[in-house]
mmCIF file of C-alpha atoms and ligand atoms in Angstrom:
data_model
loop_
_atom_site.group_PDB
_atom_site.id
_atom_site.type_symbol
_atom_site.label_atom_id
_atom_site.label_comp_id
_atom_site.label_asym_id
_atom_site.label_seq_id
_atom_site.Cartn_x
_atom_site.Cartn_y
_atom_site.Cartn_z
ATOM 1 C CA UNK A 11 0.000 0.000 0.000
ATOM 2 C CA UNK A 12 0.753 3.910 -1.007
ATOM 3 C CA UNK A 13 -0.243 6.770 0.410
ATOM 4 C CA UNK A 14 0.733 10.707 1.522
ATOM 5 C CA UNK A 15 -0.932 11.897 4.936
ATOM 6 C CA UNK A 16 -1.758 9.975 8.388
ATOM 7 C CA UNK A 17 -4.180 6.872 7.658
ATOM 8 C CA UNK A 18 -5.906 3.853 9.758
ATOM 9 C CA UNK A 19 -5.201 0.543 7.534
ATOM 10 C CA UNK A 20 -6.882 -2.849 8.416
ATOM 11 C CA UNK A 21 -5.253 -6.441 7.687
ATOM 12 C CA UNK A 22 -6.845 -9.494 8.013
ATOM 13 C CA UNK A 23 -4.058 -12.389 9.191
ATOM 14 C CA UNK A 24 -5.481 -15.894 8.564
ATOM 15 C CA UNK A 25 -4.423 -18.919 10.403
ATOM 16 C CA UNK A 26 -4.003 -21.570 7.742
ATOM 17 C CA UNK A 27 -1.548 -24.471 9.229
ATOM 18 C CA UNK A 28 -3.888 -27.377 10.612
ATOM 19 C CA UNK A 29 -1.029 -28.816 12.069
ATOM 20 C CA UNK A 30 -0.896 -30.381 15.472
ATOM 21 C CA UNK A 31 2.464 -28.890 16.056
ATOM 22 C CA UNK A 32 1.357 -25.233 17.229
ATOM 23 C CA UNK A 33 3.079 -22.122 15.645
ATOM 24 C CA UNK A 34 2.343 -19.110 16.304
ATOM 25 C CA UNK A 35 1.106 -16.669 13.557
ATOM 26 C CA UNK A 36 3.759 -13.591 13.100
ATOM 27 C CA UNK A 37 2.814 -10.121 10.733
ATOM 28 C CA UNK A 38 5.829 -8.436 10.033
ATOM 29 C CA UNK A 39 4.757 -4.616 8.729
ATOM 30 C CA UNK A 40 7.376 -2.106 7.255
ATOM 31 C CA UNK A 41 6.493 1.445 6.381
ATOM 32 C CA UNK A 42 9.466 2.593 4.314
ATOM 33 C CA UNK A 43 8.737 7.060 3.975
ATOM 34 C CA UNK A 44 9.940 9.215 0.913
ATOM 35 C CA UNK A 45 13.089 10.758 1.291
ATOM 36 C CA UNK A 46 12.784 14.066 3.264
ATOM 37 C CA UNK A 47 9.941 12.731 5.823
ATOM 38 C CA UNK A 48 9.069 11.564 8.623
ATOM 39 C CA UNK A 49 5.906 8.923 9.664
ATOM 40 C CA UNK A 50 5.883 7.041 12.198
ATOM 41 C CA UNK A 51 4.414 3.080 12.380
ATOM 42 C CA UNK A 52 1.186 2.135 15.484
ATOM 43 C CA UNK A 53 0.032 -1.524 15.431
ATOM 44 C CA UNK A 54 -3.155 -2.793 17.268
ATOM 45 C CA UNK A 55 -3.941 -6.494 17.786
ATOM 46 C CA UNK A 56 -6.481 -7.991 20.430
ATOM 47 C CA UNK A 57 -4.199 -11.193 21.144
ATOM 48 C CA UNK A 58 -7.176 -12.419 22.996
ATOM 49 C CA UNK A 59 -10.254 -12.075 20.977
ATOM 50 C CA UNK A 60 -10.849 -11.911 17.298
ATOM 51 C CA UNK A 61 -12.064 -8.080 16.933
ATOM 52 C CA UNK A 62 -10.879 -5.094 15.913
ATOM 53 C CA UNK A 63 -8.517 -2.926 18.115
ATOM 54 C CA UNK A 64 -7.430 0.359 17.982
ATOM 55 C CA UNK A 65 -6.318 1.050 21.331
ATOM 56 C CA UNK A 66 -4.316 -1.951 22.679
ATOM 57 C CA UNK A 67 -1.051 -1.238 21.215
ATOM 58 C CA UNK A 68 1.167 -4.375 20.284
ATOM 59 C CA UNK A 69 3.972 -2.489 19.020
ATOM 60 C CA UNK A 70 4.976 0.715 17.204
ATOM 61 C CA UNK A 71 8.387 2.341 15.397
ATOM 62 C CA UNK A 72 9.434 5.714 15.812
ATOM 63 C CA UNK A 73 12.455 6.172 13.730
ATOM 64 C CA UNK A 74 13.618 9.895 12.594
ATOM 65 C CA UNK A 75 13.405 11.310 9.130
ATOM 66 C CA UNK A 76 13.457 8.854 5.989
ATOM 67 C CA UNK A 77 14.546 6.314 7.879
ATOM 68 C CA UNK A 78 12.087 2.671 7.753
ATOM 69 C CA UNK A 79 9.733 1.877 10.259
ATOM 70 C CA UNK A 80 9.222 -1.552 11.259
ATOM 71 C CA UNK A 81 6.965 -3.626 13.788
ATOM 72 C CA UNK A 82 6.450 -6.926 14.019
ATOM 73 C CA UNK A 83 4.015 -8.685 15.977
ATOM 74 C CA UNK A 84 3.041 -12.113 17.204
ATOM 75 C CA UNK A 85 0.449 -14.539 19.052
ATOM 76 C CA UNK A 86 -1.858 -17.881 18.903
ATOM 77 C CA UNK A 87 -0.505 -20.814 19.897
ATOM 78 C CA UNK A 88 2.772 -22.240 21.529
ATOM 79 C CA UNK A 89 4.142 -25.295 20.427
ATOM 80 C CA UNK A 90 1.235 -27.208 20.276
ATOM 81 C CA UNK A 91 -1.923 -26.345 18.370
ATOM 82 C CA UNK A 92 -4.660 -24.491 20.019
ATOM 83 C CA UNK A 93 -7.624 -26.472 17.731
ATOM 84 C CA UNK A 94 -9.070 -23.328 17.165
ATOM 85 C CA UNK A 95 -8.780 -20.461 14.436
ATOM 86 C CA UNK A 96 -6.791 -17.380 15.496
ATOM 87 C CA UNK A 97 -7.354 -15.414 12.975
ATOM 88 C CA UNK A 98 -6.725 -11.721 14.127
ATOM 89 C CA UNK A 99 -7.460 -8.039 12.476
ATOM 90 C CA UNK A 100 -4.520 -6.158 12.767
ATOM 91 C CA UNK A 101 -5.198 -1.994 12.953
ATOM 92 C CA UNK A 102 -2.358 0.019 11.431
ATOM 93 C CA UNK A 103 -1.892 3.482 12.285
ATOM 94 C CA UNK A 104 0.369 5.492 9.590
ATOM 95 C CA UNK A 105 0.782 8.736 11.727
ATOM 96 C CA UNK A 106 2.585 11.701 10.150
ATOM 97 C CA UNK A 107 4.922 13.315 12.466
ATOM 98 C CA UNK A 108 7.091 16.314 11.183
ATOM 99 C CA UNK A 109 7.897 18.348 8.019
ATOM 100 C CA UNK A 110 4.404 18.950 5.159
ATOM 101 C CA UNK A 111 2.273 16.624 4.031
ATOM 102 C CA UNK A 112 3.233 16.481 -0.198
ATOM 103 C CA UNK A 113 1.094 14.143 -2.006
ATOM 104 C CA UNK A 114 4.101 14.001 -4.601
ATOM 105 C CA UNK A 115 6.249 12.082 -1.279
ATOM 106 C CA UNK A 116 4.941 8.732 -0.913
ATOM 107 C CA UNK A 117 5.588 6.130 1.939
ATOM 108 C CA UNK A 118 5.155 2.641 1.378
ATOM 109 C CA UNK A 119 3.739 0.120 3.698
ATOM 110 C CA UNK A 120 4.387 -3.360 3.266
ATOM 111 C CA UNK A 121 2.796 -6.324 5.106
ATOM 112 C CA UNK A 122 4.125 -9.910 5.504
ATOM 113 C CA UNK A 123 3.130 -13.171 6.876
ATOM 114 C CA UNK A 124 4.839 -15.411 8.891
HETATM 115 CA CA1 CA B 223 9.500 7.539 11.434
HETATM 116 CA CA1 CA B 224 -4.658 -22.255 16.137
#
């Protein structure tokens, strides 16, 4: 994903290993800002329950100008499987922190799996 200003993003992360031997389901998210400025990276996951949060933060990345942000965040099961789904919505916040807002600069977020 693109974009220029502050936004709220929402990722579904699916559990898809059936397994009996438990792992636990990782999102690794980078936000990578144009050169010249400066966003900062807010991740909310309920761990516990399979809604939406925007409060509980699991883990955020302030890093100065230009330079990537990068969070990574994990829960489910431990090493053996739960027998349940735990799928998760994962809020991110893209907050803008110093210097304009120029539609021309683009930061790019990129979300990975595991
Ligand atoms: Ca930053
Ligand atoms: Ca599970």
């Amino acid at each position: 994903m693109t974009g220029a200003t502050s936004e709220w993003l929402r990722v579904r992360v699916l559990e898809a290993n059936e397994s009996v031997v438990g792992q636990k389901l990782k999102v690794t998210i980078t936000l990578q800002p144009a050169n010249q400025t400066n966003f900062d990276l807010f991740v909310f996951v309920n761990k516990g329950s399979d809604v939406i949060e925007c409060s509980d933060l699991a883990g955020s990345s302030m890093e100065t100008l230009s330079k990537p942000d990068t969070v990574s965040v994990s829960w489910g099961e431990g090493s053996v499987a739960n027998g349940d789904d735990d799928h998760r919505w994962v809020s991110i916040e893209v907050r803008h922190k110093t210097g304009e807002c120029d539609t021309t600069k683009k930061w790019t977020l990129t979300v990975k799996g595991n």
